[in-house]
Coordinates of C-alpha atoms in Angstrom, one line a residue:
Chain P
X102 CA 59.4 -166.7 91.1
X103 CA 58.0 -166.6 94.6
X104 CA 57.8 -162.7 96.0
X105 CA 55.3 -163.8 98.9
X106 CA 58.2 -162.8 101.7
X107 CA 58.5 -159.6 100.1
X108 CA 55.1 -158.7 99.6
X109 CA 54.5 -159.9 103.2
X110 CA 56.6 -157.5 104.0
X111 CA 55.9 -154.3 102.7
X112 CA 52.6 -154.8 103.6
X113 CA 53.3 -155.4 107.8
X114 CA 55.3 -152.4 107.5
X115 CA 52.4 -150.2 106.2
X116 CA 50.0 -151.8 108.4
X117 CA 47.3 -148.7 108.6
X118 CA 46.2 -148.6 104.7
X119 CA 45.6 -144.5 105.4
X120 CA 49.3 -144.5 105.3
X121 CA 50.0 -145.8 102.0
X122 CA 50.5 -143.5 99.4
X123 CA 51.0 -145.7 96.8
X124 CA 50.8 -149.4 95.5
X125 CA 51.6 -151.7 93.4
X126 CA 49.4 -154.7 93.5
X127 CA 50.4 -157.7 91.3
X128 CA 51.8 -155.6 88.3
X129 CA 52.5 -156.5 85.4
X130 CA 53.3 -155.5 81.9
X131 CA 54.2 -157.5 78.7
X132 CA 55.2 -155.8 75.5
X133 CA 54.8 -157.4 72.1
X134 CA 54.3 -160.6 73.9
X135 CA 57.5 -160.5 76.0
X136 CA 56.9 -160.2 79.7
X137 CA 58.9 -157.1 80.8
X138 CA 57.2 -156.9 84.4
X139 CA 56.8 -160.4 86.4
X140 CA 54.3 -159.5 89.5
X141 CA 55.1 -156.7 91.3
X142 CA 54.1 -156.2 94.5
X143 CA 55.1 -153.1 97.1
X144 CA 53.4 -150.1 99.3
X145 CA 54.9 -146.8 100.0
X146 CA 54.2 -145.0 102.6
X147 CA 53.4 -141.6 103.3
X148 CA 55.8 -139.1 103.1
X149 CA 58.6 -141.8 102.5
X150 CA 61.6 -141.8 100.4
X151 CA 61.7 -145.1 98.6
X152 CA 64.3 -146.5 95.9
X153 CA 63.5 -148.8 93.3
X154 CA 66.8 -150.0 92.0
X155 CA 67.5 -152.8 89.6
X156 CA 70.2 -153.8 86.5
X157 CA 70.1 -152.0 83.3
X158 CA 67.1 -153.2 81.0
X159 CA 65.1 -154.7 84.0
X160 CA 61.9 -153.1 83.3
X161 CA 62.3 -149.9 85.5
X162 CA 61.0 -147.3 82.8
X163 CA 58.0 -149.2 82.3
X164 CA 57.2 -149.9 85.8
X165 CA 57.6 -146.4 86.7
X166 CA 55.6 -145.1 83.9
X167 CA 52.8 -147.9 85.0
X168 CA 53.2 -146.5 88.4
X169 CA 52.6 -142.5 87.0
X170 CA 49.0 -143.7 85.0
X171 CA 51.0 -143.1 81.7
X172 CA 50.5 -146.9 80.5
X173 CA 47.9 -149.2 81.6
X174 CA 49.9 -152.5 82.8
X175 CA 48.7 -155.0 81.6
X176 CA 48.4 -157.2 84.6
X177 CA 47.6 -156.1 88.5
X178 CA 47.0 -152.2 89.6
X179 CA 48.7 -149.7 90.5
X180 CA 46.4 -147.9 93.8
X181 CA 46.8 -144.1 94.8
X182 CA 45.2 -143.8 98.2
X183 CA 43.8 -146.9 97.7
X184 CA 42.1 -145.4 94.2
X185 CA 43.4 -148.3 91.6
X186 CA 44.6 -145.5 88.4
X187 CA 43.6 -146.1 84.5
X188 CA 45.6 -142.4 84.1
X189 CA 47.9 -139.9 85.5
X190 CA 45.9 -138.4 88.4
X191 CA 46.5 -134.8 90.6
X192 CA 48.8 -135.5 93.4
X193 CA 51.5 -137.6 91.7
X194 CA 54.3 -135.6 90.1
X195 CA 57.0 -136.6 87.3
X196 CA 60.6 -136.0 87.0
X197 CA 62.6 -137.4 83.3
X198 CA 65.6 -138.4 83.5
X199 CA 66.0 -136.5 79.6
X200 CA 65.9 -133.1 81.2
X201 CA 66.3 -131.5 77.8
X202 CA 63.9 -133.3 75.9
X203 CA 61.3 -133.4 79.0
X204 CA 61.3 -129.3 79.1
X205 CA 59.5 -127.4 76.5
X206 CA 62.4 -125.5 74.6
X207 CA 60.1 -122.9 73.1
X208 CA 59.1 -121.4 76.6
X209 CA 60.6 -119.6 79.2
X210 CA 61.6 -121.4 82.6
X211 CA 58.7 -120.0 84.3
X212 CA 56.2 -120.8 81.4
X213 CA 57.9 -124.5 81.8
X214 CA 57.2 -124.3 85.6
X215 CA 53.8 -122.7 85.8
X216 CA 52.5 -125.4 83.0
X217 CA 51.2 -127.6 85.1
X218 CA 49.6 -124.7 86.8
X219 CA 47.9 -123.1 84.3
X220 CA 46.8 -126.7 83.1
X221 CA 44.6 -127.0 86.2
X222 CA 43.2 -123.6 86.3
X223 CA 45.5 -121.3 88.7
X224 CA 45.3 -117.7 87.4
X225 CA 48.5 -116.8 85.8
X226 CA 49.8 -114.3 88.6
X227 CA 48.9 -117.2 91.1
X228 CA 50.9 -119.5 88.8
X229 CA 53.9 -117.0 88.6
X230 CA 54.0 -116.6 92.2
X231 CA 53.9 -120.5 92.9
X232 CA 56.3 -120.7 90.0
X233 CA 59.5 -118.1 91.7
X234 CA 58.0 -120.0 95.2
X235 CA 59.1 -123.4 93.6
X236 CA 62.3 -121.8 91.9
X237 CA 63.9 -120.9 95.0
X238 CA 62.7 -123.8 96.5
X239 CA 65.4 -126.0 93.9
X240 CA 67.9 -123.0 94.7
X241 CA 67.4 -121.4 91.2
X242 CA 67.9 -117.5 91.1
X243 CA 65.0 -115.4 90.1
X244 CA 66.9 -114.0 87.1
X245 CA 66.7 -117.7 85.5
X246 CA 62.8 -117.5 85.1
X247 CA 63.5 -115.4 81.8
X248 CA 65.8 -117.8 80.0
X249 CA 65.3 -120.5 77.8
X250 CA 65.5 -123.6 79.7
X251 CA 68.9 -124.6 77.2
X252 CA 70.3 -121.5 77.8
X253 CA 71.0 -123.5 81.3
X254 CA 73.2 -125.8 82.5
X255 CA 72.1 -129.4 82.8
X256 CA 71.9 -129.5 86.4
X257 CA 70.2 -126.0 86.5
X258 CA 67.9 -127.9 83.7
X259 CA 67.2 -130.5 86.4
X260 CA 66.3 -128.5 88.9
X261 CA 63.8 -126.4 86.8
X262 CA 62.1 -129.8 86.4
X263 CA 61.8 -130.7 89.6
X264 CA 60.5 -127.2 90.1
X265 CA 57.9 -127.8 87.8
X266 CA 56.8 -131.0 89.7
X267 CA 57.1 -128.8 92.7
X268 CA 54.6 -125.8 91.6
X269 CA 52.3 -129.5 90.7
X270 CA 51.5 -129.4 94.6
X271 CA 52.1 -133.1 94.8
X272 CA 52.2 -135.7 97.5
X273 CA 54.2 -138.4 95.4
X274 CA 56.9 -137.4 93.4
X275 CA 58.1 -140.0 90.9
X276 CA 61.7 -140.0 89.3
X277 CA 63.1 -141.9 86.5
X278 CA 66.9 -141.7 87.0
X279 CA 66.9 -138.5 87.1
X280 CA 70.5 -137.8 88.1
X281 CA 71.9 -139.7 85.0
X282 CA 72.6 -137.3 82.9
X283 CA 74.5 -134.9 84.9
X284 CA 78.4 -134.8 86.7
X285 CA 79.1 -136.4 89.4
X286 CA 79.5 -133.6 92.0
X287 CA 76.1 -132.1 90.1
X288 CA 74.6 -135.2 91.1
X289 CA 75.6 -134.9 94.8
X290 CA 74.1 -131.6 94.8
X291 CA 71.1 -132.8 93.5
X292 CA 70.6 -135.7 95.8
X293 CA 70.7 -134.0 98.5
X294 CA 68.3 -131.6 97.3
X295 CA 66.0 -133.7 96.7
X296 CA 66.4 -135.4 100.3
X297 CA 66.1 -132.3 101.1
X298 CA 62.9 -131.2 99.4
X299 CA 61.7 -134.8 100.3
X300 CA 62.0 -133.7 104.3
X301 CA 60.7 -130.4 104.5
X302 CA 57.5 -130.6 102.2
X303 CA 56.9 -134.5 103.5
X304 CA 57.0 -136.0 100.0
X305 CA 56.7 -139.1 99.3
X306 CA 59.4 -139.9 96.6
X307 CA 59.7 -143.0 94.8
X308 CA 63.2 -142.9 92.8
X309 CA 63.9 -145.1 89.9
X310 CA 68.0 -145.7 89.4
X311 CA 70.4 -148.2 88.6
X312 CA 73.3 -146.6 91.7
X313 CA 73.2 -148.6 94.3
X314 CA 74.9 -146.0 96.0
X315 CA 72.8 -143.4 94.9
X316 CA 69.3 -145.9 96.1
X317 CA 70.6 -146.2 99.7
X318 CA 72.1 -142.9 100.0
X319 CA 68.4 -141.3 99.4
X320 CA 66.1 -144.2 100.7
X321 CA 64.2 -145.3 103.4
X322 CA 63.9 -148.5 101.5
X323 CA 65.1 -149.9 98.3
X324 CA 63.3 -152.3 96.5
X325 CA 65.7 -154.5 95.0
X326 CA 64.4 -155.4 91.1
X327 CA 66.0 -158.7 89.7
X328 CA 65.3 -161.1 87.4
X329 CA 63.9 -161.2 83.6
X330 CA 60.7 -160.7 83.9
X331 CA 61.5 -158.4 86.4
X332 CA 60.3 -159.0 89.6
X333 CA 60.5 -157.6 93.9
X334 CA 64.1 -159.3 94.7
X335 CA 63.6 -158.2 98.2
X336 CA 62.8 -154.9 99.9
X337 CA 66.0 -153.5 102.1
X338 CA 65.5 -151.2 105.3
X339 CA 67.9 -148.4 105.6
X340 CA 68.2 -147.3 109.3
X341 CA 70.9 -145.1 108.5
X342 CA 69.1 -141.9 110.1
X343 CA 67.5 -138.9 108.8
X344 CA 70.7 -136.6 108.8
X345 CA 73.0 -138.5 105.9
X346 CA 75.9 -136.6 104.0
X347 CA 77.6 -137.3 100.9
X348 CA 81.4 -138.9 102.6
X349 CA 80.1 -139.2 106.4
X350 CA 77.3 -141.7 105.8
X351 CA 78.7 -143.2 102.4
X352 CA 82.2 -143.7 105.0
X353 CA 79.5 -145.6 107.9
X354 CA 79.7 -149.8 108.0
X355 CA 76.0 -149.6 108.1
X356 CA 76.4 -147.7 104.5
X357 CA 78.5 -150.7 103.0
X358 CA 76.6 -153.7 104.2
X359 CA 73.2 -152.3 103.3
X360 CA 74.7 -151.8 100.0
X361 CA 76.5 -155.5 99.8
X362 CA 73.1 -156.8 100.9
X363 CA 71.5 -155.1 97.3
X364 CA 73.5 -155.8 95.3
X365 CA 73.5 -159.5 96.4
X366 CA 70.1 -159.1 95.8
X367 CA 70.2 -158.0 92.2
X368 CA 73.2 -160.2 91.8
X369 CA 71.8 -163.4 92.4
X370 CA 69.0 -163.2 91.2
X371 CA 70.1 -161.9 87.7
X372 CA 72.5 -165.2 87.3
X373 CA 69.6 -167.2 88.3
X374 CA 67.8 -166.9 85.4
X375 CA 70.9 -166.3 83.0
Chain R
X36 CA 75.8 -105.9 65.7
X37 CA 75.2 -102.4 63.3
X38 CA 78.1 -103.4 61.9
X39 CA 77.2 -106.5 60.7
X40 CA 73.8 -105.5 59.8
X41 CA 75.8 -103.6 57.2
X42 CA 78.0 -105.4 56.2
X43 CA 75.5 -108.3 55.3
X44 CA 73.6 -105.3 53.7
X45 CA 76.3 -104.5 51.6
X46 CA 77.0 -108.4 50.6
X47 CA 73.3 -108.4 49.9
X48 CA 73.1 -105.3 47.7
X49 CA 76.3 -105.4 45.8
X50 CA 74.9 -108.2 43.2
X51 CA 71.9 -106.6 42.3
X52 CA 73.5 -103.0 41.7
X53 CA 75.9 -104.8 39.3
X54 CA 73.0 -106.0 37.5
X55 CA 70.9 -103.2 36.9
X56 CA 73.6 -101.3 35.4
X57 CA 75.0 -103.6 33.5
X58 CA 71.1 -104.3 31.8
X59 CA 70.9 -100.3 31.9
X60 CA 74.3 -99.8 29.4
X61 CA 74.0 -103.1 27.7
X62 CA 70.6 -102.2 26.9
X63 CA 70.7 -98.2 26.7
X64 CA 71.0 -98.5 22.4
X65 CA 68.7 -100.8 21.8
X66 CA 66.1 -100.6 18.9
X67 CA 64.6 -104.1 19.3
X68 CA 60.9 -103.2 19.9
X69 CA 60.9 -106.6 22.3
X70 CA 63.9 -105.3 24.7
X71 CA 63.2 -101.3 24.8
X72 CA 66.5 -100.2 27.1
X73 CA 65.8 -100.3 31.0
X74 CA 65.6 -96.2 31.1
X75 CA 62.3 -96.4 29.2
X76 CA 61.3 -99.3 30.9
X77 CA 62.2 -97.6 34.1
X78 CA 59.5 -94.7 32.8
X79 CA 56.9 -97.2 32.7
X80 CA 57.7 -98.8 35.9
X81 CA 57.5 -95.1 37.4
X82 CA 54.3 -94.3 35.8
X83 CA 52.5 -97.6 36.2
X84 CA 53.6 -98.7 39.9
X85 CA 55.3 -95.5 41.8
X86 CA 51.8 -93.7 41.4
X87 CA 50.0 -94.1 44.4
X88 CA 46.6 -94.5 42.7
X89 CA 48.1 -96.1 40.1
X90 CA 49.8 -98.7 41.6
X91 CA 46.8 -99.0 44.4
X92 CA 44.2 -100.0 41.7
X93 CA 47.1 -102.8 40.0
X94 CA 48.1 -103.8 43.2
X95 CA 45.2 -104.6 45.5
X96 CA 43.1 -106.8 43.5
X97 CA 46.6 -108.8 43.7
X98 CA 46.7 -108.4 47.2
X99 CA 43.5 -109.3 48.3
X100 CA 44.4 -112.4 46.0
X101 CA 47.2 -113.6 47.6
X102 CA 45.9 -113.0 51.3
X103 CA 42.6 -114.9 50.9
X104 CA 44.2 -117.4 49.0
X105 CA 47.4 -117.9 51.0
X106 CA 45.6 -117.8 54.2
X107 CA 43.3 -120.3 53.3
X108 CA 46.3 -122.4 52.8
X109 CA 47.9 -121.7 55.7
X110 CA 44.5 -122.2 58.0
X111 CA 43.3 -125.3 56.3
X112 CA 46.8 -126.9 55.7
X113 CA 47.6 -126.5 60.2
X114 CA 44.1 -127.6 60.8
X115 CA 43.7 -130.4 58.9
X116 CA 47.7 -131.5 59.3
X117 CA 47.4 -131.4 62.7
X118 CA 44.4 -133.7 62.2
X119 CA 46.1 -136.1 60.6
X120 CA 49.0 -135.8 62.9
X121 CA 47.4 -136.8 65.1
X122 CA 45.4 -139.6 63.8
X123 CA 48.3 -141.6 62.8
X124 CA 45.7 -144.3 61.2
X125 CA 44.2 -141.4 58.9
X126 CA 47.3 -140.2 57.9
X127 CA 48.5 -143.7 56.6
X128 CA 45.2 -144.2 54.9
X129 CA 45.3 -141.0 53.4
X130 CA 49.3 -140.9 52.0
X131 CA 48.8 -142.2 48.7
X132 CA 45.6 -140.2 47.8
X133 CA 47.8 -137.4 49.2
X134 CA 50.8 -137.9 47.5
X135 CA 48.9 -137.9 43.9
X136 CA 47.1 -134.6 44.6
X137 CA 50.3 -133.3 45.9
X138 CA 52.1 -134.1 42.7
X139 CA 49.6 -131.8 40.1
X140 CA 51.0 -128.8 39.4
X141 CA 48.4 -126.1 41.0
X142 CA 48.7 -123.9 38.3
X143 CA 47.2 -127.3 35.5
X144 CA 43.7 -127.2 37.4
X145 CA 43.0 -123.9 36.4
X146 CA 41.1 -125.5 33.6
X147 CA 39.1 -127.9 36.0
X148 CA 39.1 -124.7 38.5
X149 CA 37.1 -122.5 36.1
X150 CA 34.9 -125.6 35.1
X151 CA 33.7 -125.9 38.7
X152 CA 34.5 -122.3 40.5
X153 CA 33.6 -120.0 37.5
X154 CA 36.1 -117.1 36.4
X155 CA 35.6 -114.7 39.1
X156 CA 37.5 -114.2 42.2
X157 CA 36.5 -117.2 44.4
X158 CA 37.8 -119.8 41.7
X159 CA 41.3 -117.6 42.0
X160 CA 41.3 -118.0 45.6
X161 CA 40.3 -121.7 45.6
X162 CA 42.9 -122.6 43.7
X163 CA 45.9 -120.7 45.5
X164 CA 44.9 -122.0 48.5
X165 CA 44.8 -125.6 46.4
X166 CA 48.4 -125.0 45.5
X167 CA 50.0 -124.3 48.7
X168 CA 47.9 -126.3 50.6
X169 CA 50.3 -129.0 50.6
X170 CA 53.7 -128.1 51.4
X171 CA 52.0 -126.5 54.9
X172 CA 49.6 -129.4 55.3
X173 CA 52.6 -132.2 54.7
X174 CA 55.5 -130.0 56.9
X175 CA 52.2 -129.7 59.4
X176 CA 51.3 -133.5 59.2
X177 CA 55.4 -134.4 59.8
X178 CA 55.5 -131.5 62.7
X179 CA 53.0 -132.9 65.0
X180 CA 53.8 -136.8 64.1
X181 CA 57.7 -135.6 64.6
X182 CA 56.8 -133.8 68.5
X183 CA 59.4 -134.9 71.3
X184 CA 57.0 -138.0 73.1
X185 CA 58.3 -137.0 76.7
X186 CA 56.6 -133.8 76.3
X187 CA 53.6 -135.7 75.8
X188 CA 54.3 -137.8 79.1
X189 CA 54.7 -134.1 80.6
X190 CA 51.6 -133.2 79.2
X191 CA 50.0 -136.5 80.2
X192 CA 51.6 -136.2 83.8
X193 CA 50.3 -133.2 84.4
X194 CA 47.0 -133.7 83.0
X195 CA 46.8 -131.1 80.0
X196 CA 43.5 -130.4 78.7
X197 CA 43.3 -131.0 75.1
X198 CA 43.2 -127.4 74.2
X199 CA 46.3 -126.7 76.5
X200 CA 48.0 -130.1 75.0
X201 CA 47.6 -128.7 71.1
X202 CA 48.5 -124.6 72.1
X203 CA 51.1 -125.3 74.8
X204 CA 52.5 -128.6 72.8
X205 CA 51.8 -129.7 70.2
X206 CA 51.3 -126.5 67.5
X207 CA 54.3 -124.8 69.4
X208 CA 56.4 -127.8 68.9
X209 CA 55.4 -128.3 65.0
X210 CA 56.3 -124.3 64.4
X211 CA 59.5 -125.0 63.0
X212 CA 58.4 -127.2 60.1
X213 CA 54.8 -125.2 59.6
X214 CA 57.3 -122.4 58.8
X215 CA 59.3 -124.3 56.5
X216 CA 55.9 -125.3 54.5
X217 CA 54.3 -122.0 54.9
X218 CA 57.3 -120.7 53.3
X219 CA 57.5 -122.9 50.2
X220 CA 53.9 -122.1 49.9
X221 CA 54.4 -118.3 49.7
X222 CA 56.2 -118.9 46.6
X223 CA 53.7 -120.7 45.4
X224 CA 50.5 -118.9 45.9
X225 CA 52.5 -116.1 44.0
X226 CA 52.9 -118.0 40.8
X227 CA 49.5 -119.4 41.0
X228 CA 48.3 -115.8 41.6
X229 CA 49.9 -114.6 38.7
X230 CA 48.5 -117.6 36.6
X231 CA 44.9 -117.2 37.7
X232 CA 44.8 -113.9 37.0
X233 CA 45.3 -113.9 33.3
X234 CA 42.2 -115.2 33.1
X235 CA 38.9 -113.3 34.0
X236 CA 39.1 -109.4 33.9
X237 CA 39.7 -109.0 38.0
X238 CA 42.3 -106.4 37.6
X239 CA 45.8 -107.4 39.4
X240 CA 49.2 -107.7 38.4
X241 CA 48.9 -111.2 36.0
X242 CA 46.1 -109.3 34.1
X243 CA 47.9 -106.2 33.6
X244 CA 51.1 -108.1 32.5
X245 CA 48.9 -110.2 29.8
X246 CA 47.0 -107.1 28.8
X247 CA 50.2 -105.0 28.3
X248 CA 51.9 -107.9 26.3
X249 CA 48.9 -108.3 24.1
X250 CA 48.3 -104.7 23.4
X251 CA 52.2 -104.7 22.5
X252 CA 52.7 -102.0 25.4
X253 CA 56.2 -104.2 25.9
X254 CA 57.9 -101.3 28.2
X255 CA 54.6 -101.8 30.7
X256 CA 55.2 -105.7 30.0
X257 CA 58.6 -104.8 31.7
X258 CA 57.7 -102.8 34.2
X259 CA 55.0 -105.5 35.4
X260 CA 57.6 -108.7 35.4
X261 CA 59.9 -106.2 37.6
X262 CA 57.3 -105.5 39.9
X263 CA 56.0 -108.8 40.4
X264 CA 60.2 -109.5 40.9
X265 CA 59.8 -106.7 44.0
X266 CA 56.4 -107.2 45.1
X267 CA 57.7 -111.4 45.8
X268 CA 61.0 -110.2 47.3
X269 CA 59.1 -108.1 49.8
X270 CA 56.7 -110.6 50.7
X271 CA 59.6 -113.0 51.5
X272 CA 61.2 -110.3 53.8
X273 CA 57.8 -109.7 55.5
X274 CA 57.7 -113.5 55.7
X275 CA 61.3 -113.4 57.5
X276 CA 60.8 -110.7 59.6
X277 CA 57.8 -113.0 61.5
X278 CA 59.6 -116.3 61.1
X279 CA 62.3 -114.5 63.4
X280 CA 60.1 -113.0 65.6
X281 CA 58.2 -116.3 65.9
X282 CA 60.8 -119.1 65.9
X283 CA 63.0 -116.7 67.7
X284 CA 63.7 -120.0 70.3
X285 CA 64.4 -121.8 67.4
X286 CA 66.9 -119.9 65.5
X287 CA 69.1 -119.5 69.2
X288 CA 69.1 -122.9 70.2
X289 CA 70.0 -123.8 66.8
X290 CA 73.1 -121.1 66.8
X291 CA 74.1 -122.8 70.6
X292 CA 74.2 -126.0 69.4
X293 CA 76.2 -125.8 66.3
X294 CA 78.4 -123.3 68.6
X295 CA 78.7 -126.6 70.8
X296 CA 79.2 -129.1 68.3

């Protein structure tokens, strides 16, 4: 269970530590025992759109909620700015994949989206006004802010959520599959929205998912999960441009060997150890 | 919609009308001193609770009763179920001392109430708020430990104070069951009111009903059972008109999802 080339690697590539946004330094987690996380180690730059993608059941829940401060690993760090995190700090947002468990069903969208607002302290007509800012932002009509969050359709659901990480002011967005509970042209819609998003405000998003398709559509880089504990299979550059659409890109050569070369990745490594 | 309203009116008033006139024939040549027809009843009932002053002196010792008793029950049972909520440890330690004191019948510690509280007032409220305590301090306990744990990664993510956690979360989340106890616990601090009452001279509705019946004033004996009947069916309606107002999320996502289903 070597990872020292990948490791290697993701650190040359963020060569000036002022640069990385996020880390993951030897992580790992075992749960009753069983070792869920092997050692995990990446860096993510600033303002970059990174992928973690793996097989079903590899570990990525727990690594992302590990990576969000929500549970203490119990191995390695995980390092915001260079900070090593015991709990969820400002600056690093949370998307669910459970849209409608993860919004409050008792309050109006824009009590939902000001939350995290009013939680640190912004007056509430500076929290509504950052609220309708983020609303629009996702493409959601002003109307909405009145409804109940289930009075919407999933992907509106979504994209009230995001919203709500939005009005958070963050510079690192993390999200846990968060396109798996909706259609497939819904999805579409809300990848590239996110992209999107991920551009124009200079996030930097790291994306839990088990698409390959969906991990080098939206990525800089994927990290490539494998193995049982899971562990970095390999970290994949995706040179594919800034400007990507849905059947253009997905159509490109590039498109299909990048995604050949991770799922290899998980591939092999899975029927190692099986 | 004010069609509806009607109708449902109608569905709910039709039984009761039945009722009271069957009882008001059935009953209109009796001689039995015990079951005096419902027209002289009805004369007492007039004279005894539609006078203002009247029914003001019967009434509000009952009143006052009820409220300090019923929300002591509904303070204490939230705070200390959300306590033990969230302490899951407590909880576990607690369940079987719980489950015993649960189990007494409020109404049989009157004796021990009056041994410890006296016969005034304060033992009266004490011991309603004893006996509905626990449906709101159990449905509290099994609200908060029941609370949907990705809001609590939301609230964790987003760094929620602890006061912002328990009025943004947790208590909003719990409403539903705190209802449903609060409820049950209405019905409860009425009996119990009515119980404690017959004992002491506070005035109220219980002692008015126990002094009629032993002074053999039977048509006021009436006339006090029917108003207790009113005085609980009103209370229930007040206690729906809030629960609608308040769980008003609650009852519409319910309706969309059995629509969906």
């Amino acid at each position: 269970m070597t990872i020292t080339g990948s490791k290697g690697k993701a650190r040359d590539e963020g060569a000036v530590p002022s640069s990385v946004a996020l880390e993951a330094s030897g992580l790992g987690h075992a749960y009753k025992g069983r070792e869920v996380l092997g050692s995990i180690d990446f860096a993510v730059r600033r303002g970059e759109f990174v992928c973690i993608v793996g097989p079903s059941g590899v570990g990525q829940t727990t690594l992302l909620r590990c990576l969000a401060g929500l549970q203490r690993s119990t191995r390695g760090q995980v390092l915001v700015k260079g900070t090593a995190i015991t709990e969820p700090v400002r600056g690093v947002a949370v998307v669910f994949q459970d849209y409608s468990r993860s919004l409050m069903p008792w309050a109006s969208v824009r009590d939902n989206v000001t939350l995290p607002l009013r939680a640190n302290g912004t007056p509430k007509v500076e929290a509504n006004r950052i609220a309708a800012e983020s609303l629009a932002q996702v493409g959601l009509d002003e109307h909405v802010s009145d409804l109940y969050p289930w009075q919407l359709s999933g992907g509106m659901q979504q994209r009230v959520a995001i919203a709500r990480a939005l009005a958070y002011g963050p510079e690192v967005m993390l999200m846990d599959e968060p396109f798996a509970s909706v259609d497939a042209q819904t999805r579409a819609d809300l990848e590239d929205l996110v992209r999107r998003l991920q551009r124009d405000l200079e996030l930097t998003v790291i994306l839990v998912t088990h698409d390959i398709d969906e991990a080098v559509y939206l990525s800089d880089r994927v990290i490539a999960l494998a193995g049982k504990p899971a562990h970095v299979s390999d970290i994949v550059d995706v040179p594919l441009g800034a400007d990507r659409d849905q059947i253009g890109t997905k159509g490109t050569p590039e498109f299909a060997e990048i995604r050949a070369a991770v799922h290899g990745l998980i591939r092999r490594k899975d029927d190692a150890v099986s | 919609m004010n069609k509806r309203l009607l109708r449902d009116l109608g569905l709910e008033i039709w039984l009761p009308i039945v009722l009271v006139v069957v009882w008001w024939f059935a009953s209109a040549s009796s001689t039995s001193f015990y079951f005096p027809p419902l027209s002289k009843i009805m004369e007492s009932f007039a004279a005894d609770w539609l006078d203002p002053t009247q029914a003001f002196d019967n009434l509000l010792p009952s009143l006052a009763l009820l409220g300090m008793g019923y929300g002591l029950a509904l303070v204490s049972g939230v705070v200390i179920g959300t306590l033990f909520g969230l302490v899951t440890p407590l909880e576990e330690a607690a369940r079987p001392v719980l489950e015993f004191l649960r189990a007494i019948p409020g109404v049989a510690l009157l004796p021990v109430f009056i041994v410890l509280f006296g016969i005034d007032q304060p033992m009266k409220v004490l011991l309603i708020a004893f006996g509905s305590f626990w449906p709101v301090f159990l449905n509290t306990v099994d609200g908060v430990r029941g609370i949907e744990p990705l809001l609590l990664d939301v609230a964790g993510v987003f760094r929620l104070g602890r006061a912002r956690r328990l009025f943004s979360i947790i208590l909003p989340g719990a409403s539903p069951q705190i209802f449903a106890g609060a409820r049950t616990a209405l019905a409860i601090s009425l009996i119990i009111m009515v119980v404690a009452e017959t004992v002491g001279g506070s005035g109220g509705v219980g002692y008015f009903l126990l002094d009629a019946q032993r002074n053999f004033r039977v048509q006021s004996m009436w006339g006090a059972i029917i108003a207790l009947g009113i005085l609980g069916y009103l209370l229930n309606i007040a206690f729906r008109i809030i629960e609608r107002l308040v769980l008003r999320w609650h009852r519409l996502q319910q309706a969309r999802l059995e629509s969906n289903s």
